[in-house]
mmCIF file of C-alpha atoms in Angstrom:
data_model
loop_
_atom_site.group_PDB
_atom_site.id
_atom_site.type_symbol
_atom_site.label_atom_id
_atom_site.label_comp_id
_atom_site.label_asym_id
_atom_site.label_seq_id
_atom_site.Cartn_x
_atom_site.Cartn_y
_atom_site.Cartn_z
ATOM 1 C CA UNK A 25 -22.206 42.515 53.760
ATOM 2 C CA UNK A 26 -20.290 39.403 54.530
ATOM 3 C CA UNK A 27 -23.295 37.531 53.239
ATOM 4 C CA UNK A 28 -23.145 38.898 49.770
ATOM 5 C CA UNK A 29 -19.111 38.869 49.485
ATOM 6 C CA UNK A 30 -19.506 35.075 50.002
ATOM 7 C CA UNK A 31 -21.964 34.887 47.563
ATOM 8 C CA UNK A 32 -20.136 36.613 45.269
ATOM 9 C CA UNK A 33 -17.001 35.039 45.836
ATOM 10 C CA UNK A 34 -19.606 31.496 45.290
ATOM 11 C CA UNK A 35 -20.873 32.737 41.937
ATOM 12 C CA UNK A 36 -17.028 33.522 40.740
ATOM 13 C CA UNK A 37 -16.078 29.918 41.750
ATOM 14 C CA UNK A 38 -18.737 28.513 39.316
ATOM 15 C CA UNK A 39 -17.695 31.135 36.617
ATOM 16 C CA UNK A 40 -13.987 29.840 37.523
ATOM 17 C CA UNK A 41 -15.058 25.951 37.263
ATOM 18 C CA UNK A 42 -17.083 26.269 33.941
ATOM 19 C CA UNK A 43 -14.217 28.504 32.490
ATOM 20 C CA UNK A 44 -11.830 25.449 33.342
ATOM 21 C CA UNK A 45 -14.193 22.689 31.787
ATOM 22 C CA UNK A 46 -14.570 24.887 28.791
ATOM 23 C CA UNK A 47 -10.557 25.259 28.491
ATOM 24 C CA UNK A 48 -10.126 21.285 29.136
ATOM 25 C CA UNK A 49 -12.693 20.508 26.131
ATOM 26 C CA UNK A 50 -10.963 22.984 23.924
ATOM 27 C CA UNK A 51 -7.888 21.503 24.718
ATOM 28 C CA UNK A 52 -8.981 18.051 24.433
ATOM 29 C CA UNK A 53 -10.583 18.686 21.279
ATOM 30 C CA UNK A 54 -7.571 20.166 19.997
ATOM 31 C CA UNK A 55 -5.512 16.911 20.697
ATOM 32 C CA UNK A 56 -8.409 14.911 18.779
ATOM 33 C CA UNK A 57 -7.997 17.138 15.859
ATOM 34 C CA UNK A 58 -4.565 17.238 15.839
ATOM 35 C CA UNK A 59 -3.955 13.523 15.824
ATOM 36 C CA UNK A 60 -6.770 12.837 12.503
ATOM 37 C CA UNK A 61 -5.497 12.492 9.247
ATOM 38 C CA UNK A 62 -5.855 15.270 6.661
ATOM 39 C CA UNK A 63 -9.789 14.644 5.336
ATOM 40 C CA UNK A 64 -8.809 15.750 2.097
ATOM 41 C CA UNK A 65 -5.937 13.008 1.479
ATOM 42 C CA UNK A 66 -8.303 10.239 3.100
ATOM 43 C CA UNK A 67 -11.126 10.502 0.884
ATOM 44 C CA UNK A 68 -8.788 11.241 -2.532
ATOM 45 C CA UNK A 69 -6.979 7.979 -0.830
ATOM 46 C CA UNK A 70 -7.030 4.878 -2.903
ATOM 47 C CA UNK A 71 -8.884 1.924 -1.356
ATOM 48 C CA UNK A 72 -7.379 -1.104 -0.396
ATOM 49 C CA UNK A 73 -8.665 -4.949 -1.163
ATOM 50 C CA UNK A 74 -6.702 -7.068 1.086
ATOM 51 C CA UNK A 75 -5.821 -10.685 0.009
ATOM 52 C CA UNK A 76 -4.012 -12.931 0.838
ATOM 53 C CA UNK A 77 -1.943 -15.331 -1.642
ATOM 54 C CA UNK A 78 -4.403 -17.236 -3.297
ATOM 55 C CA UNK A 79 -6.994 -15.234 -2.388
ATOM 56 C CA UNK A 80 -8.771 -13.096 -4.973
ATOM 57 C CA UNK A 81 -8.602 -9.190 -4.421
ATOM 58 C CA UNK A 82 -12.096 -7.893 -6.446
ATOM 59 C CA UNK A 83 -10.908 -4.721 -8.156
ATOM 60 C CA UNK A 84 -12.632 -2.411 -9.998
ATOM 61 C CA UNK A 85 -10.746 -3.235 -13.208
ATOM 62 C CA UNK A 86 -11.352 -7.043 -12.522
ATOM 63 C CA UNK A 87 -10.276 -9.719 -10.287
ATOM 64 C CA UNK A 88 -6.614 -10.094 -9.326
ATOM 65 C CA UNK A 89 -5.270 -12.969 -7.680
ATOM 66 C CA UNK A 90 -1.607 -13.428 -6.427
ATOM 67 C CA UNK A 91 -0.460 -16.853 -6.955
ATOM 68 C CA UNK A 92 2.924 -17.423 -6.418
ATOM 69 C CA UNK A 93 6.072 -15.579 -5.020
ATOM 70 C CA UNK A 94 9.787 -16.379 -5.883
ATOM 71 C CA UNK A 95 13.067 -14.568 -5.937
ATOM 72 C CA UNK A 96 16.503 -14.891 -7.530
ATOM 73 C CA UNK A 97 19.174 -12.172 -8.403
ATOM 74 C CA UNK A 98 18.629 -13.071 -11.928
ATOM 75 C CA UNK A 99 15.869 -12.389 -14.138
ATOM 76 C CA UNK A 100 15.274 -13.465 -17.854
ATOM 77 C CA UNK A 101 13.154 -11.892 -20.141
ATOM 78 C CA UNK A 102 12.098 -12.536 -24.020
ATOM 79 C CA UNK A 103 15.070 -9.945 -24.858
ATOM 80 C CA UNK A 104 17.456 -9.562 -22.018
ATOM 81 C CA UNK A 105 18.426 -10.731 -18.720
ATOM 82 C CA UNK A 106 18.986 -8.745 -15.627
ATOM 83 C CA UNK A 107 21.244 -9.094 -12.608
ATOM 84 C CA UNK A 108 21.162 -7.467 -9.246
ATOM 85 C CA UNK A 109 23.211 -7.118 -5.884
ATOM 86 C CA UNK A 110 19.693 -6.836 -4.532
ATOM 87 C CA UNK A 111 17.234 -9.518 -5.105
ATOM 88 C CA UNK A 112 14.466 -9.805 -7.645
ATOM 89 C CA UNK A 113 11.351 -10.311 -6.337
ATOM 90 C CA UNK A 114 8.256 -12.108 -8.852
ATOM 91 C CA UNK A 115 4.932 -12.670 -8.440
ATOM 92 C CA UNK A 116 2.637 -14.772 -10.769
ATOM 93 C CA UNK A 117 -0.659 -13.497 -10.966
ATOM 94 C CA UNK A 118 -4.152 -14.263 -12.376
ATOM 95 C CA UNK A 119 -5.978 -11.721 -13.899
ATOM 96 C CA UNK A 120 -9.320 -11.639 -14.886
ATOM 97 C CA UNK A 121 -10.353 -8.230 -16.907
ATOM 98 C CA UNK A 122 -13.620 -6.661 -16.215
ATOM 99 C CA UNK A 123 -12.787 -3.951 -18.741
ATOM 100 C CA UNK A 124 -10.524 -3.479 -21.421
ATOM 101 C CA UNK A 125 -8.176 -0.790 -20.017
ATOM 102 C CA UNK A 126 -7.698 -3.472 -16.859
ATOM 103 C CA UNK A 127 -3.760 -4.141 -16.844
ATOM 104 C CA UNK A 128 -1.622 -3.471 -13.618
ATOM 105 C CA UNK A 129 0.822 -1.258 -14.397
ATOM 106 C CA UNK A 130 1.936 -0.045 -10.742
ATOM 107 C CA UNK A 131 3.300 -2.695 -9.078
ATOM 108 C CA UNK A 132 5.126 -1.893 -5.256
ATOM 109 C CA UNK A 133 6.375 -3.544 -2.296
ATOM 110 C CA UNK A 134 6.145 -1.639 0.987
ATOM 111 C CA UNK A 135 7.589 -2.252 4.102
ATOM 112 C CA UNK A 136 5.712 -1.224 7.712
ATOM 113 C CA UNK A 137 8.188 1.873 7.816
ATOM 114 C CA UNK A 138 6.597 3.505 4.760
ATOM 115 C CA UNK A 139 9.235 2.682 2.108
ATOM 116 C CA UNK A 140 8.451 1.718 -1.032
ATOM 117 C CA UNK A 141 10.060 -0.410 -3.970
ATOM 118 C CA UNK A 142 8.400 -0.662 -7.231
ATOM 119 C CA UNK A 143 8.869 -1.798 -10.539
ATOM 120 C CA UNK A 144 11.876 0.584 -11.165
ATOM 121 C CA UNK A 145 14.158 -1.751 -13.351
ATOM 122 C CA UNK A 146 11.145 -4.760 -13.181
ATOM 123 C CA UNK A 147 8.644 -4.943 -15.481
ATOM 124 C CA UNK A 148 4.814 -5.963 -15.376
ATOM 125 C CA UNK A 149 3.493 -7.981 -18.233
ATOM 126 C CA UNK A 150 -0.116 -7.935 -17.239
ATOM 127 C CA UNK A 151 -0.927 -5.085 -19.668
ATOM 128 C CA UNK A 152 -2.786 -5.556 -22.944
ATOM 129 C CA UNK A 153 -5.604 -7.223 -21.242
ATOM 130 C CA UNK A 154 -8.890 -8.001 -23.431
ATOM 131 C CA UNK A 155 -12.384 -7.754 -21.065
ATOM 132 C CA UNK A 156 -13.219 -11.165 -19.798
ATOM 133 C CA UNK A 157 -10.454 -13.095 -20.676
ATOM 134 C CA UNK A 158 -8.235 -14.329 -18.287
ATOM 135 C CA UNK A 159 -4.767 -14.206 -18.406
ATOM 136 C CA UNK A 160 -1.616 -15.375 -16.348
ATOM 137 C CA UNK A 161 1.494 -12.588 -16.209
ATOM 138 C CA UNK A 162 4.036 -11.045 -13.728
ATOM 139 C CA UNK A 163 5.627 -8.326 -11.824
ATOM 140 C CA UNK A 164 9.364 -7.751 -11.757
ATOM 141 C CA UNK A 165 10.383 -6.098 -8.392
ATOM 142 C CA UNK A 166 14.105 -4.931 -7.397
ATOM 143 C CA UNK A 167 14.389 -5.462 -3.746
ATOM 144 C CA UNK A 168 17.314 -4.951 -1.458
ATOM 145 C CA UNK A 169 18.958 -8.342 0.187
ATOM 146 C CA UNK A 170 18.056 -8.154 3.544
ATOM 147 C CA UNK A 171 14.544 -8.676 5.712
ATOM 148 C CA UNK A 172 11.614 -6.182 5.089
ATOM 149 C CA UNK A 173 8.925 -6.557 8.070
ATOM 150 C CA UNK A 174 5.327 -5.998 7.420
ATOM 151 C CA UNK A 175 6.046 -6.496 3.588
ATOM 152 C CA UNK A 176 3.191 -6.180 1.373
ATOM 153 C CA UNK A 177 2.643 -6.054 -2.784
ATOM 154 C CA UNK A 178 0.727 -3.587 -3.874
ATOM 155 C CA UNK A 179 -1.080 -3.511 -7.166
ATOM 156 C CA UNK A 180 -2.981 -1.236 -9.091
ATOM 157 C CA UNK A 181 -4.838 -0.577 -12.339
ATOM 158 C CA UNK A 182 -2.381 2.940 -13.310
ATOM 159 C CA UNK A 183 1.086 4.040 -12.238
ATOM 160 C CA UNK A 184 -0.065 8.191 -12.182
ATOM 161 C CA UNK A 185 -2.973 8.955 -10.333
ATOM 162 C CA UNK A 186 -4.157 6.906 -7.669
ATOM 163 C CA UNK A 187 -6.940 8.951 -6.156
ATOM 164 C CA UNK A 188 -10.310 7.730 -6.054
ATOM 165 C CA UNK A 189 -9.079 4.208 -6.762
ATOM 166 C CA UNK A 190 -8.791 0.930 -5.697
ATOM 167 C CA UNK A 191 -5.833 -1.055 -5.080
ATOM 168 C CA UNK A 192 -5.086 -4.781 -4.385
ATOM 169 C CA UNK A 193 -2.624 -5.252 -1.523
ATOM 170 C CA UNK A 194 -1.420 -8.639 -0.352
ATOM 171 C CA UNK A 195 1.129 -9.913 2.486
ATOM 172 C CA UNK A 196 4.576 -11.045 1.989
ATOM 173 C CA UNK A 197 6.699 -12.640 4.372
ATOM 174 C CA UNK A 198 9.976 -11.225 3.475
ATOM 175 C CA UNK A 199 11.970 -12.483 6.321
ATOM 176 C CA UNK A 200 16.226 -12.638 6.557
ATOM 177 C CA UNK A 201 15.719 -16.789 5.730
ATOM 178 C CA UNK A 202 13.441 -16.063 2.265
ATOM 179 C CA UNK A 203 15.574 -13.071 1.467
ATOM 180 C CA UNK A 204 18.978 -14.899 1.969
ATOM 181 C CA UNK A 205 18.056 -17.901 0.063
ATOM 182 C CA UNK A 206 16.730 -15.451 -2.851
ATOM 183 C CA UNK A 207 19.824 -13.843 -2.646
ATOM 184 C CA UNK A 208 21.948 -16.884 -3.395
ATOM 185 C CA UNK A 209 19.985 -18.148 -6.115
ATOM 186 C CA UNK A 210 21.261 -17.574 -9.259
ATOM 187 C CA UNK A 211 18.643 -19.672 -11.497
ATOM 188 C CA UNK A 212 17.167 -16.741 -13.540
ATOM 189 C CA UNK A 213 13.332 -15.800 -12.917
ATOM 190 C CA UNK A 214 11.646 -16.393 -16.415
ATOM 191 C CA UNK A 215 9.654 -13.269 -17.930
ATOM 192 C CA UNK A 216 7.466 -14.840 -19.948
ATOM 193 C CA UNK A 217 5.362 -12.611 -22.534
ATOM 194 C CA UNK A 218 1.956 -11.809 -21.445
#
């Protein structure tokens, strides 16, 4: 008798034991799962081409290269100038069409927090782009006065529907120095025409 209680009692330990491993995988799994982005808004996710400035970002819609970024808290256009208690942030860019429906016309800066500034009262004049013909043009960006770590432009083919997409994003160095000399610059950024 004392033979088979031990037995039995060695049998439930195992039963125990592989009930606990089976809770700890569950549990781990469940962590796992938990912590993984939604599949459904990765793959509808636009893809990103990292550049830096200089550097062309191949896009879908053509090749987009960043060449230049200024600021002031005046901007000039063709028709009317602009002032801000912010800072406007420009960026020159090459564009080389692959297509004829190839403009930008979402333009953003993002900060490593998740916030986002785009065009808003700025403008982009690299619309009405003709397939193979490379033009210069620029984004218009209203930025607030003050540092924005992990900055980064962000530039894309349409301003509604960014699934399935790619998008050109390059690195900024928005520090307090570059932000407070922008900010007390009053020579006017020139808009040219595109």
């Amino acid at each position: 008798m004392r033979g088979r209680v031990g037995e039995w009692f060695a049998g439930r330990g195992r039963s125990l034991g592989a009930g606990a491993l089976v809770l700890a995988a569950l549990a781990v799994g469940r962590v796992v799962t938990d912590r993984l982005p939604d599949a459904e808004a990765v793959i509808e996710a636009p893809v990103e081409r990292h550049a830096a400035i200089g550097e062309a970002a191949h896009l879908r819609v053509g090749e987009v290269t960043v060449r230049e970024v200024t600021g002031s808290t005046e901007g000039a256009g063709v028709i009317e100038g602009k002032r801000t208690t912010g800072v406007w942030l420009a960026a020159d860019i090459d564009l080389l069409p692959s297509r004829r429906e190839s403009g930008i016309s979402y333009a953003a800066v993002r900060d490593a927090g998740g916030h986002v500034w785009d065009l808003g009262r700025g403008t982009s004049t690299c619309k009405g782009t003709i397939a193979g013909v490379p033009m210069r043009c620029q984004v218009v960006i209203e930025l607030p006065a003050r540092a924005i770590p992990g900055a980064e432009l962000v530039l894309r083919w349409t301003d509604f529907d960014e699934r399935f997409d790619d998008q050109a994003v390059v690195p900024l160095r928005l520090d307090e120095a570059t932000m407070k000399g922008w900010a007390a610059s009053t020579t006017p950024i020139q808009v040219p025409n595109a």
